mmCIF file with all atom_site columns, C-alpha atoms in Angstrom:
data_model
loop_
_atom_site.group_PDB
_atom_site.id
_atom_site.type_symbol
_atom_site.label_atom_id
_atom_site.label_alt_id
_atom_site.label_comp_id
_atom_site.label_asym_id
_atom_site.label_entity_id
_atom_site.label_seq_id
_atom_site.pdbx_PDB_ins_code
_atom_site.Cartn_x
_atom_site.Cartn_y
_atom_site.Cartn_z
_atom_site.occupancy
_atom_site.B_iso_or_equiv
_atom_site.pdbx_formal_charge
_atom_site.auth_seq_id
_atom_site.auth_comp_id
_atom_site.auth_asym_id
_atom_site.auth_atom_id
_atom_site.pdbx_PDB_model_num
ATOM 1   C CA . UNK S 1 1   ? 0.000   0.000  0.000   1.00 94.00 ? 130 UNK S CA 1
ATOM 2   C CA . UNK S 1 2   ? 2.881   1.991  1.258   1.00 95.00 ? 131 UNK S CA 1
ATOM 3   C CA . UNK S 1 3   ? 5.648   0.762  -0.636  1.00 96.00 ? 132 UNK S CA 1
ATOM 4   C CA . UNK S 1 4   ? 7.987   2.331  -3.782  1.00 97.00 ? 133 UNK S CA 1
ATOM 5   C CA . UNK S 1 5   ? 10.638  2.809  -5.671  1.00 98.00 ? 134 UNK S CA 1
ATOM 6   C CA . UNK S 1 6   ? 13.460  5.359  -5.757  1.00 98.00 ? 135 UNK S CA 1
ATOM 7   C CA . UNK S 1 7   ? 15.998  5.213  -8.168  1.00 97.00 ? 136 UNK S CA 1
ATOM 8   C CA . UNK S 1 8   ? 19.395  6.265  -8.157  1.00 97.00 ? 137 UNK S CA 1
ATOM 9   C CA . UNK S 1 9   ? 20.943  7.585  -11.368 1.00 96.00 ? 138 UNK S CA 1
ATOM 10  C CA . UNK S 1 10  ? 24.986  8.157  -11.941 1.00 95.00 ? 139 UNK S CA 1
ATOM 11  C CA . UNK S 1 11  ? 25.620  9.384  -15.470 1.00 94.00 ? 140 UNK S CA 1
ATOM 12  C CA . UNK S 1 12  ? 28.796  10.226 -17.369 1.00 92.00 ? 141 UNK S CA 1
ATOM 13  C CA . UNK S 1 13  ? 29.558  13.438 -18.762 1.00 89.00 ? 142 UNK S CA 1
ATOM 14  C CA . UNK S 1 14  ? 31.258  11.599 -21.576 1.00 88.00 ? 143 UNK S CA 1
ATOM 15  C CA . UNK S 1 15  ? 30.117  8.632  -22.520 1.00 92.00 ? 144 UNK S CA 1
ATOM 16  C CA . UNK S 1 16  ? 26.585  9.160  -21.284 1.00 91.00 ? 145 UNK S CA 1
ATOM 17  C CA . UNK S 1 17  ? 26.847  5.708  -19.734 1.00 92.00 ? 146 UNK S CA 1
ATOM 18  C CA . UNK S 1 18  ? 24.406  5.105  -16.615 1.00 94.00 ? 147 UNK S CA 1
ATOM 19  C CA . UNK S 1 19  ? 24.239  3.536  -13.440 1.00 94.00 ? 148 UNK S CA 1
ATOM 20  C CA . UNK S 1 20  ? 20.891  2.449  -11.773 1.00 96.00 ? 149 UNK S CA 1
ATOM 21  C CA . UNK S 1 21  ? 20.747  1.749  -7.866  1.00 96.00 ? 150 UNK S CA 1
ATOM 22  C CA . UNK S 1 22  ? 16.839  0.593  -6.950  1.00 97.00 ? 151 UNK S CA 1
ATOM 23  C CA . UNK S 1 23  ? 16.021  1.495  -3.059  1.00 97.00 ? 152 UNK S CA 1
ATOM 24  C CA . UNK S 1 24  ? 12.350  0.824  -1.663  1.00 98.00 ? 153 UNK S CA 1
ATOM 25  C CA . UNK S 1 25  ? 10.881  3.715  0.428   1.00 97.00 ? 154 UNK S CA 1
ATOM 26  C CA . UNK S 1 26  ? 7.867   3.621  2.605   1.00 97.00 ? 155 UNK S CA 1
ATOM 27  C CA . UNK S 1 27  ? 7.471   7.570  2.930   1.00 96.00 ? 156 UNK S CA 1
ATOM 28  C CA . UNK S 1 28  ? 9.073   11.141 1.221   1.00 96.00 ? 157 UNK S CA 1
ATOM 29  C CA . UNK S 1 29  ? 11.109  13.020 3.990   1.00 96.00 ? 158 UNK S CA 1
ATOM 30  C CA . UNK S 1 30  ? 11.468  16.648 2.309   1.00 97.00 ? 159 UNK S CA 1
ATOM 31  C CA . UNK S 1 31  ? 13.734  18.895 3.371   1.00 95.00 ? 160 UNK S CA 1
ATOM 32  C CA . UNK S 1 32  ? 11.509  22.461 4.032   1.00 95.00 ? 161 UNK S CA 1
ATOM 33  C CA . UNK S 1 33  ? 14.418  24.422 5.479   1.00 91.00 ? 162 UNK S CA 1
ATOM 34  C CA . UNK S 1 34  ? 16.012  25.739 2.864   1.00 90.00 ? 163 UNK S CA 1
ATOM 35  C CA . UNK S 1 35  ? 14.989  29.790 1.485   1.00 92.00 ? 164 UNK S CA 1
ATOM 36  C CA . UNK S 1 36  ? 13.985  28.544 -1.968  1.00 93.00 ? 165 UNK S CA 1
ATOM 37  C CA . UNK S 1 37  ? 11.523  25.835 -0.425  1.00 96.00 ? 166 UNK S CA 1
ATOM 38  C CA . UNK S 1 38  ? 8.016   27.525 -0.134  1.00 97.00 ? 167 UNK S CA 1
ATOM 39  C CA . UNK S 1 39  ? 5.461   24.592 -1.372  1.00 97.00 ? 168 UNK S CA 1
ATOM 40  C CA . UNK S 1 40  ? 5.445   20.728 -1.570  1.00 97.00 ? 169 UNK S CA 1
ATOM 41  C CA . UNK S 1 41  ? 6.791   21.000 -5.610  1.00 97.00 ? 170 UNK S CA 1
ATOM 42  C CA . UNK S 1 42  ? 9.579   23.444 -4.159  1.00 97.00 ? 171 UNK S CA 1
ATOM 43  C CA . UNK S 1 43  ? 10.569  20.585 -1.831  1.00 97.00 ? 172 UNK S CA 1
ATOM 44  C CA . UNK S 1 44  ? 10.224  17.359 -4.574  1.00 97.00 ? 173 UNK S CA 1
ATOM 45  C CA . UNK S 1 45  ? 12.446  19.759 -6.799  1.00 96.00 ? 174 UNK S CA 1
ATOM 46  C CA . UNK S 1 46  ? 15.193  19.869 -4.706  1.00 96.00 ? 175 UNK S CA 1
ATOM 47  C CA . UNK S 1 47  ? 14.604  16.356 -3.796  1.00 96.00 ? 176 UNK S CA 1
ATOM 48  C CA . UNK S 1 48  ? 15.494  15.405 -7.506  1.00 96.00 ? 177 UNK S CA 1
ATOM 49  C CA . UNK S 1 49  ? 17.678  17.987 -8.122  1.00 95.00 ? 178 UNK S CA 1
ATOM 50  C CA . UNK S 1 50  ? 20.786  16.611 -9.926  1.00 94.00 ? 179 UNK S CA 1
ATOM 51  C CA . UNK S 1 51  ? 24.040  16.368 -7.996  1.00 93.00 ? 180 UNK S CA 1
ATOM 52  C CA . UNK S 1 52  ? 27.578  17.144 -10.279 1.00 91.00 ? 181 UNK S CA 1
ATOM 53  C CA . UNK S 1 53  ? 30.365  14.664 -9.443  1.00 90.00 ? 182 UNK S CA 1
ATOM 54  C CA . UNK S 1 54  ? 33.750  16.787 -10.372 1.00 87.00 ? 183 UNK S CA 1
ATOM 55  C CA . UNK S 1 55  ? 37.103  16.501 -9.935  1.00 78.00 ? 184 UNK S CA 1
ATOM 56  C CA . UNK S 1 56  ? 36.961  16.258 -6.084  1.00 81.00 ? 185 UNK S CA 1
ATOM 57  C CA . UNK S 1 57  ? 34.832  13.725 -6.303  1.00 84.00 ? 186 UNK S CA 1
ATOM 58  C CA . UNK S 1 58  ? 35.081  11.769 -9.736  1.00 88.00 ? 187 UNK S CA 1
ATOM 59  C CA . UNK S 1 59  ? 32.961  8.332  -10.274 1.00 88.00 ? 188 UNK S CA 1
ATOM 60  C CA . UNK S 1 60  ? 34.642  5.338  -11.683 1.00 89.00 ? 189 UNK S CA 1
ATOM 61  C CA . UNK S 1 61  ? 32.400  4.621  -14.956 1.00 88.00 ? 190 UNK S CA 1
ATOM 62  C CA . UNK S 1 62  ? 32.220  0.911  -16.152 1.00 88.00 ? 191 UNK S CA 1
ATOM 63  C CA . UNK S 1 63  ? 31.537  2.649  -20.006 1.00 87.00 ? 192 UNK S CA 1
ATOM 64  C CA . UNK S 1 64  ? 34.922  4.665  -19.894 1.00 87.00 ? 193 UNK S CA 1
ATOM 65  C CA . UNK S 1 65  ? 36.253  2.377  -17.388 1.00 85.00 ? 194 UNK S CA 1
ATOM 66  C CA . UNK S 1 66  ? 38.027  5.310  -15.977 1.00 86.00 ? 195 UNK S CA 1
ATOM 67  C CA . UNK S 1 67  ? 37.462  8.099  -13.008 1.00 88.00 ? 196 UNK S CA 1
ATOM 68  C CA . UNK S 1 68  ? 35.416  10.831 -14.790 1.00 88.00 ? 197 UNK S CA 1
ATOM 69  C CA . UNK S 1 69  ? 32.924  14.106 -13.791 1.00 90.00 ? 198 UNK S CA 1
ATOM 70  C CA . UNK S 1 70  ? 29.401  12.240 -13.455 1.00 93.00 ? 199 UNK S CA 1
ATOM 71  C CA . UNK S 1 71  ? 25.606  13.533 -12.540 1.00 93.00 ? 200 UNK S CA 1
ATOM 72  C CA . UNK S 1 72  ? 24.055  11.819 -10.175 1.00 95.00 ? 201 UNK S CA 1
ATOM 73  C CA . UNK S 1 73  ? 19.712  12.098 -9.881  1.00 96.00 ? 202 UNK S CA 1
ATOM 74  C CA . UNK S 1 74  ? 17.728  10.336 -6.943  1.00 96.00 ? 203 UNK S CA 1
ATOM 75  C CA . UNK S 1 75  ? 14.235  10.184 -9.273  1.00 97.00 ? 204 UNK S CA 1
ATOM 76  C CA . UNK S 1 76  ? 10.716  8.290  -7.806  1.00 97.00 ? 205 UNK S CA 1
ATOM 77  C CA . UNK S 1 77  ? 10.595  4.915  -10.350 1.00 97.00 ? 206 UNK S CA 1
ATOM 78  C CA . UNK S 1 78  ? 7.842   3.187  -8.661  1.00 97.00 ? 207 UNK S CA 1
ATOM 79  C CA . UNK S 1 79  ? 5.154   4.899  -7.763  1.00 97.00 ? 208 UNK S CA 1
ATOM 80  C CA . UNK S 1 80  ? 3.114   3.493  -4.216  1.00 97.00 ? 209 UNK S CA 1
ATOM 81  C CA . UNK S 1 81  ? -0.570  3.059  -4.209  1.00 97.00 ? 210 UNK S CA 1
ATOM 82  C CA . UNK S 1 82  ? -0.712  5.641  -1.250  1.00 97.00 ? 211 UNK S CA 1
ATOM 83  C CA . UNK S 1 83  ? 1.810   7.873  -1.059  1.00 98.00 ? 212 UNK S CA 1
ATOM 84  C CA . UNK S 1 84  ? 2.938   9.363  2.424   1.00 98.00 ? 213 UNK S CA 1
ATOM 85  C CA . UNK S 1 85  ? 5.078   12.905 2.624   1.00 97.00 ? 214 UNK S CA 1
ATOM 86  C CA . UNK S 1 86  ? 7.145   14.046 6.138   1.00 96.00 ? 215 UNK S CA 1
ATOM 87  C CA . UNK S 1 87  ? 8.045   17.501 6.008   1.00 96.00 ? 216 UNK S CA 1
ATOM 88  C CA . UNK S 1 88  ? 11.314  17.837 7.909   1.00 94.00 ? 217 UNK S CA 1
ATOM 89  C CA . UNK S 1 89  ? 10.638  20.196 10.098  1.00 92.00 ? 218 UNK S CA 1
ATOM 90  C CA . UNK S 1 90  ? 12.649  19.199 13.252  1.00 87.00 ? 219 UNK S CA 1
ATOM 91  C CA . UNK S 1 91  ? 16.287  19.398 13.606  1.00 78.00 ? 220 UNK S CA 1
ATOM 92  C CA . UNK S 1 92  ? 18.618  18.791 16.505  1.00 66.00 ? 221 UNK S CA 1
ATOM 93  C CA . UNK S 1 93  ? 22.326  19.420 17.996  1.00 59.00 ? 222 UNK S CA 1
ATOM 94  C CA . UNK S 1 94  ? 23.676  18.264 20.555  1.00 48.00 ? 223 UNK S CA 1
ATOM 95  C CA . UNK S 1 95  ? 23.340  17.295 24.304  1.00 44.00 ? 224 UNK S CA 1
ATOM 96  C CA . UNK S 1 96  ? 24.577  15.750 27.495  1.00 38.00 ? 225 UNK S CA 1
ATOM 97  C CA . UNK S 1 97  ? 23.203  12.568 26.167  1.00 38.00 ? 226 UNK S CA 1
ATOM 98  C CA . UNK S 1 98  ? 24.417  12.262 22.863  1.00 36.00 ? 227 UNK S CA 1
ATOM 99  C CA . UNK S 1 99  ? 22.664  12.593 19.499  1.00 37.00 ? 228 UNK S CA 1
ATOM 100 C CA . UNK S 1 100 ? 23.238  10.943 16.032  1.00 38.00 ? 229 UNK S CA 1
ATOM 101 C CA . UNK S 1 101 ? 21.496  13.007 13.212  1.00 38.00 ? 230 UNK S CA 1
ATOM 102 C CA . UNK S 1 102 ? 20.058  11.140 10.289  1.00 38.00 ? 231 UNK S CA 1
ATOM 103 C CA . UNK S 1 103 ? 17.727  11.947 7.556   1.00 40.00 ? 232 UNK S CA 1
ATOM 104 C CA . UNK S 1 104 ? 15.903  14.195 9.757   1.00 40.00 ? 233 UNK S CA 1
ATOM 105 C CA . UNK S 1 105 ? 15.163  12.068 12.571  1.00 38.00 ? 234 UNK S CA 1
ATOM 106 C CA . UNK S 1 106 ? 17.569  12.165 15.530  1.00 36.00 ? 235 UNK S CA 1
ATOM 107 C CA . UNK S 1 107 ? 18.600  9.160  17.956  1.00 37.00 ? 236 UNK S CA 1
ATOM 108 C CA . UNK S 1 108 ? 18.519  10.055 21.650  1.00 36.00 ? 237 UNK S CA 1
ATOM 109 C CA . UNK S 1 109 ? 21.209  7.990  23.774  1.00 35.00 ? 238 UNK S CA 1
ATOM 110 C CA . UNK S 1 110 ? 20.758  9.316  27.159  1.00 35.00 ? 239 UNK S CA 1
ATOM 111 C CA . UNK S 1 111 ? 17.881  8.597  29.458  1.00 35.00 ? 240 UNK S CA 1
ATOM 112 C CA . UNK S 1 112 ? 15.751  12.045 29.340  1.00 39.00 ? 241 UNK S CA 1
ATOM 113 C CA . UNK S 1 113 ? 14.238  14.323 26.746  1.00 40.00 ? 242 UNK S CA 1
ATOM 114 C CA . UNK S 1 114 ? 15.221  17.021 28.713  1.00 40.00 ? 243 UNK S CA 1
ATOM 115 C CA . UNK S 1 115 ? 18.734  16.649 27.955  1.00 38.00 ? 244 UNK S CA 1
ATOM 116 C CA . UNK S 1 116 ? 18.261  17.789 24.770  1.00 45.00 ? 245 UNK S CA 1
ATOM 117 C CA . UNK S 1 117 ? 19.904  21.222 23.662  1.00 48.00 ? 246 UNK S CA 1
ATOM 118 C CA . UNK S 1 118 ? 19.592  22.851 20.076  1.00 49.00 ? 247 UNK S CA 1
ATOM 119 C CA . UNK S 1 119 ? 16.433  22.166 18.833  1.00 70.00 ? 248 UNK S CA 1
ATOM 120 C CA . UNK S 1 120 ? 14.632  24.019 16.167  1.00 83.00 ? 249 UNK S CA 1
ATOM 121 C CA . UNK S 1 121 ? 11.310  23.452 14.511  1.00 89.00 ? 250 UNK S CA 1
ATOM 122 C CA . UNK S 1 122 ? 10.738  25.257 10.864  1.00 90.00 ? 251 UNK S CA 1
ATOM 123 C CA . UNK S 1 123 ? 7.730   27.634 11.216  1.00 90.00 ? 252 UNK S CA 1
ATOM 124 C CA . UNK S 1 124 ? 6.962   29.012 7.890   1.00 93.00 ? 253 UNK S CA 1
ATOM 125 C CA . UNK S 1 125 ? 4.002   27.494 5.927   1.00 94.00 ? 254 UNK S CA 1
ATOM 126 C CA . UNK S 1 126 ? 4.857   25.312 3.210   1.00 96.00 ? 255 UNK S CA 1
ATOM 127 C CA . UNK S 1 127 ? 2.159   25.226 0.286   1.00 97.00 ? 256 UNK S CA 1
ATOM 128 C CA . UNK S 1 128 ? 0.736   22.063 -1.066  1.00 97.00 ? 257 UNK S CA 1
ATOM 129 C CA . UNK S 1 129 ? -1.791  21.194 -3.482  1.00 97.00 ? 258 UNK S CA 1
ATOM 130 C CA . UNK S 1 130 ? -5.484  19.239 -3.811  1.00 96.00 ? 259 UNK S CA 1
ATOM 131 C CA . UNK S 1 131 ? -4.515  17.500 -6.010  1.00 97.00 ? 260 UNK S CA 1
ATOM 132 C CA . UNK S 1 132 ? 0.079   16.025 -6.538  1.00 97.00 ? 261 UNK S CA 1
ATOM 133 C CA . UNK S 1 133 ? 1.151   15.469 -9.617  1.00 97.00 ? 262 UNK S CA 1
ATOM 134 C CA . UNK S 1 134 ? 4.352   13.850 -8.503  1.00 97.00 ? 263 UNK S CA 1
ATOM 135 C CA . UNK S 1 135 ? 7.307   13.561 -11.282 1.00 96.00 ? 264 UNK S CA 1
ATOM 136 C CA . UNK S 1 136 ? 8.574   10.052 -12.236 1.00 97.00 ? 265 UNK S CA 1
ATOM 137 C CA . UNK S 1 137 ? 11.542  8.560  -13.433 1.00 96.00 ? 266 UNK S CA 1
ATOM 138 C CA . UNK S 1 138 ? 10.695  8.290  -16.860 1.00 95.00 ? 267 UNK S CA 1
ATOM 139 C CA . UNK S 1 139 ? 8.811   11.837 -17.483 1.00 94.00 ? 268 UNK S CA 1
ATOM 140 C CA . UNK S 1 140 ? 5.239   10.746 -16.668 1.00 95.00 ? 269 UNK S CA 1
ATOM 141 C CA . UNK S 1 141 ? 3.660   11.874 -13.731 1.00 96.00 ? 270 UNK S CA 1
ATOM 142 C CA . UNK S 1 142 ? 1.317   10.270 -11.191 1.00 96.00 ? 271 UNK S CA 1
ATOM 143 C CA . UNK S 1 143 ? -1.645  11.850 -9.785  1.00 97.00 ? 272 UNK S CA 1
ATOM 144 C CA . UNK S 1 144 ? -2.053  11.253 -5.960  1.00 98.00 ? 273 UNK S CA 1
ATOM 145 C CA . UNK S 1 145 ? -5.440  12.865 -3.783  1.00 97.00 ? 274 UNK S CA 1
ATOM 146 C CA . UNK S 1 146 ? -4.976  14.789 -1.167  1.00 98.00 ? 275 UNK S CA 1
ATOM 147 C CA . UNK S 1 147 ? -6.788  12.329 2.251   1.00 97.00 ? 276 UNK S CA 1
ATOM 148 C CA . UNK S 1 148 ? -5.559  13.362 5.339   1.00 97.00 ? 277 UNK S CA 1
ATOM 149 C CA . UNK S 1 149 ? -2.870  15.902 7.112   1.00 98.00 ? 278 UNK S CA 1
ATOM 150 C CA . UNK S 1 150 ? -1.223  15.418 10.469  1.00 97.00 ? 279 UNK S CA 1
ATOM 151 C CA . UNK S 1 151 ? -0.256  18.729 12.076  1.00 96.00 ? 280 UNK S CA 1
ATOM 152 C CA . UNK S 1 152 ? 1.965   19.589 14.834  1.00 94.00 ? 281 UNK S CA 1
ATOM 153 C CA . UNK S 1 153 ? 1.124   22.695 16.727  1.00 92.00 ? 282 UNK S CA 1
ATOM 154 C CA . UNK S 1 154 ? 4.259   23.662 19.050  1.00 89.00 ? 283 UNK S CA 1
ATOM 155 C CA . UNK S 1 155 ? 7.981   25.200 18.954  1.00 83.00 ? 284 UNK S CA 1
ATOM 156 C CA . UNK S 1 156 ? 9.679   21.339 19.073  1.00 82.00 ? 285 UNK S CA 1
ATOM 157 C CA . UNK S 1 157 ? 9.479   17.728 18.614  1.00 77.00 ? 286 UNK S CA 1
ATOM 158 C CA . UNK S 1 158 ? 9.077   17.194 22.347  1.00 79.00 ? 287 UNK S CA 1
ATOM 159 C CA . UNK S 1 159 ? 6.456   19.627 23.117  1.00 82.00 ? 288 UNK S CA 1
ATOM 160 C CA . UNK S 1 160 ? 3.523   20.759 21.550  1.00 87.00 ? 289 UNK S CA 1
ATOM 161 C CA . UNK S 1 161 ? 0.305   18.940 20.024  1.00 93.00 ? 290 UNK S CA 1
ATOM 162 C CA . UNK S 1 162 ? -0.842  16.810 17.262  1.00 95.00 ? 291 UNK S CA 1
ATOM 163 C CA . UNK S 1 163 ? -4.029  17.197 15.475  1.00 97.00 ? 292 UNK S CA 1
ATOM 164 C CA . UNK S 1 164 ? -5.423  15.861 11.606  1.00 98.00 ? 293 UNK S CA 1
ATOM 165 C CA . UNK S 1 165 ? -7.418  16.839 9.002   1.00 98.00 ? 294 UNK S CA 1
ATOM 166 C CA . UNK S 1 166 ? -9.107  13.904 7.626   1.00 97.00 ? 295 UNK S CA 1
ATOM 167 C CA . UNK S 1 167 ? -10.673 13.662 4.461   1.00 97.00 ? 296 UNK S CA 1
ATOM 168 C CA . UNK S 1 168 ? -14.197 11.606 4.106   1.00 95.00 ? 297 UNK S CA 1
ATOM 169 C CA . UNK S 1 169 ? -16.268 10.738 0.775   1.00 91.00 ? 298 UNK S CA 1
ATOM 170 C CA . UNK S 1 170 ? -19.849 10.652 1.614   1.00 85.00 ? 299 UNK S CA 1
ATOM 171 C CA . UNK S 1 171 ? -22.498 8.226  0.332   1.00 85.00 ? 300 UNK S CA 1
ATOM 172 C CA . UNK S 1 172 ? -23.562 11.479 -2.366  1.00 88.00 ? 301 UNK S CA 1
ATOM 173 C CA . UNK S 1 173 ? -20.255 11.196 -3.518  1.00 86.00 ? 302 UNK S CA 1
ATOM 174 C CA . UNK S 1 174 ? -19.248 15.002 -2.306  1.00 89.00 ? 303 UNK S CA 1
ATOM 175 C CA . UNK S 1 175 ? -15.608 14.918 -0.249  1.00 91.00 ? 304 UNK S CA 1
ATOM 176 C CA . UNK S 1 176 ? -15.826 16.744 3.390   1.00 95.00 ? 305 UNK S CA 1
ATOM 177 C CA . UNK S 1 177 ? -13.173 17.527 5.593   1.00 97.00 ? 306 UNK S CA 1
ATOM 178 C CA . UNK S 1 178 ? -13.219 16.920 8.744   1.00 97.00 ? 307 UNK S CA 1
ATOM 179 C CA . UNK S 1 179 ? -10.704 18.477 12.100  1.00 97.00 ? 308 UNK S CA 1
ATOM 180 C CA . UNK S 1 180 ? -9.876  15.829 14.453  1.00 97.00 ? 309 UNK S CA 1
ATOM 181 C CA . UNK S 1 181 ? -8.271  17.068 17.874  1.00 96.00 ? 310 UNK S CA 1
ATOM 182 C CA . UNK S 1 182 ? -8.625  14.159 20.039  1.00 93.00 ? 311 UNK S CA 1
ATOM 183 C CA . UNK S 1 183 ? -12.233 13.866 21.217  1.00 94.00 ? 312 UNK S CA 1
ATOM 184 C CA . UNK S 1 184 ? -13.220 17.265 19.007  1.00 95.00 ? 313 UNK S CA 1
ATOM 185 C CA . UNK S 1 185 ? -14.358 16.911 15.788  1.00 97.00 ? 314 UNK S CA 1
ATOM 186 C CA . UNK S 1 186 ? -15.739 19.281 13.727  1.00 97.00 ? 315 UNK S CA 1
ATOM 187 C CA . UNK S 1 187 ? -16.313 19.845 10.011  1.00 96.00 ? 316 UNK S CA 1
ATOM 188 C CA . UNK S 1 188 ? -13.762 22.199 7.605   1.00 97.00 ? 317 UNK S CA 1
ATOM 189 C CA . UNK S 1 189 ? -13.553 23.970 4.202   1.00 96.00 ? 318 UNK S CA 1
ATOM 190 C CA . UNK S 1 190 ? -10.983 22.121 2.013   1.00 96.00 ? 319 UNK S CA 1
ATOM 191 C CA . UNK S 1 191 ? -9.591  25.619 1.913   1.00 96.00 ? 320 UNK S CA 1
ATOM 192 C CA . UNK S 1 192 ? -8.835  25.736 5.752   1.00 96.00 ? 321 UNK S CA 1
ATOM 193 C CA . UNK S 1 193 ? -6.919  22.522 5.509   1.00 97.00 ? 322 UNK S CA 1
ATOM 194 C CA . UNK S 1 194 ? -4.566  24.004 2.300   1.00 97.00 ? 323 UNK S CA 1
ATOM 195 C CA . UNK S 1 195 ? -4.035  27.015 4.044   1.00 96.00 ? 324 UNK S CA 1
ATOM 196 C CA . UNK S 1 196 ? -2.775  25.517 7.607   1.00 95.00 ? 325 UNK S CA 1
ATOM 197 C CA . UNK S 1 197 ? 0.844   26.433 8.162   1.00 94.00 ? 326 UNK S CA 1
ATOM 198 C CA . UNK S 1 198 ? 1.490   23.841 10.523  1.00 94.00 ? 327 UNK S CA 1
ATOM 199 C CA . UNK S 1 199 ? 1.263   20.587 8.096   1.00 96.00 ? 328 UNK S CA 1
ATOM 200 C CA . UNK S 1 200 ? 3.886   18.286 8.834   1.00 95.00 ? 329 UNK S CA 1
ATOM 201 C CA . UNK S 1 201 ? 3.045   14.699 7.163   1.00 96.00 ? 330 UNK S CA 1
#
């Protein structure tokens, strides 16, 4: 249900000879804290931006069979059935503990959360659409609806609240939205869920 492909493209400069690298995925983690990243297509873009490989850091290419400048492209190949988006919001340094930073999600090794030091949440609203038309490897796109959004209302990781926007068809066929905060649910313009700044999967 969950389940895809990325793929992971090395290309000579010279020869144009490629190298493919297959990796499942279960979920996107998208990095949201650079200036440039204001939406969801902001964030896939520099996701799948192309990497240069130069002369600090030449590839050995099995066409050319020789160290040369290369491209390298991490591309989505196989498309899941349902596809599942983390903005990285959270970061973290360091504290008496110990932490080991990885893809966005940080190891603890000491005994409390409140040994952590340097954490950091991104604030700024990050747009998304409806309706994802997310880029594949080979040029075609897939179309993905927009079902549910999991929010986190706070400064950090370790504090705050969690809330979700839920999206229901009804039995007329017309979608509704719906705000669940624990026990409280109440009904929502699509337009108040696009428009929430706090979004985080």
């Amino acid at each position: 249900m969950f389940g895809g492909y990325l793929r992971s493209q090395v290309k000579c400069t010279k020869c144009k000879y490629k190298s493919n690298t297959y990796d499942p995925f279960l979920d996107l983690s998208l990095e949201v804290s650079g200036k440039k990243v204001h939406s969801l297509y902001d964030a896939l873009e520099e996701y799948t931006r192309k990497e240069t490989l130069d002369a600090d850091n030449k590839w050995k290419c099995d066409g050319c069979k020789k160290r040369v400048c290369a491209t390298k492209q991490l591309t989505i190949f196989r498309p899941p059935l349902t596809l599942c988006i983390q903005l990285k919001r959270f970061s973290f340094g360091g504290g008496f503990g110990g932490f080991m930073h990885h893809q966005g999600f940080s190891h603890f090794s000491g005994k409390g959360m409140g040994m952590m030091r340097g954490e950091s949440k991104v604030q700024k609203q990050i747009q998304f659409p409806s309706t994802l038309k997310l880029p594949l490897s080979d040029g075609r796109k897939c179309e993905y609806q927009l079902t549910g959004v999991v929010i986190h209302i706070g400064g950090s990781a370790t504090s705050g609240h969690y809330t979700a926007f839920i999206r229901r068809v009804g039995k007329n066929g017309q979608a509704q939205w719906f705000n669940m905060d624990d026990s409280f649910v109440e009904s929502v313009s699509e337009k108040t869920v696009l428009k929430n700044k706090n979004a985080y999967v």
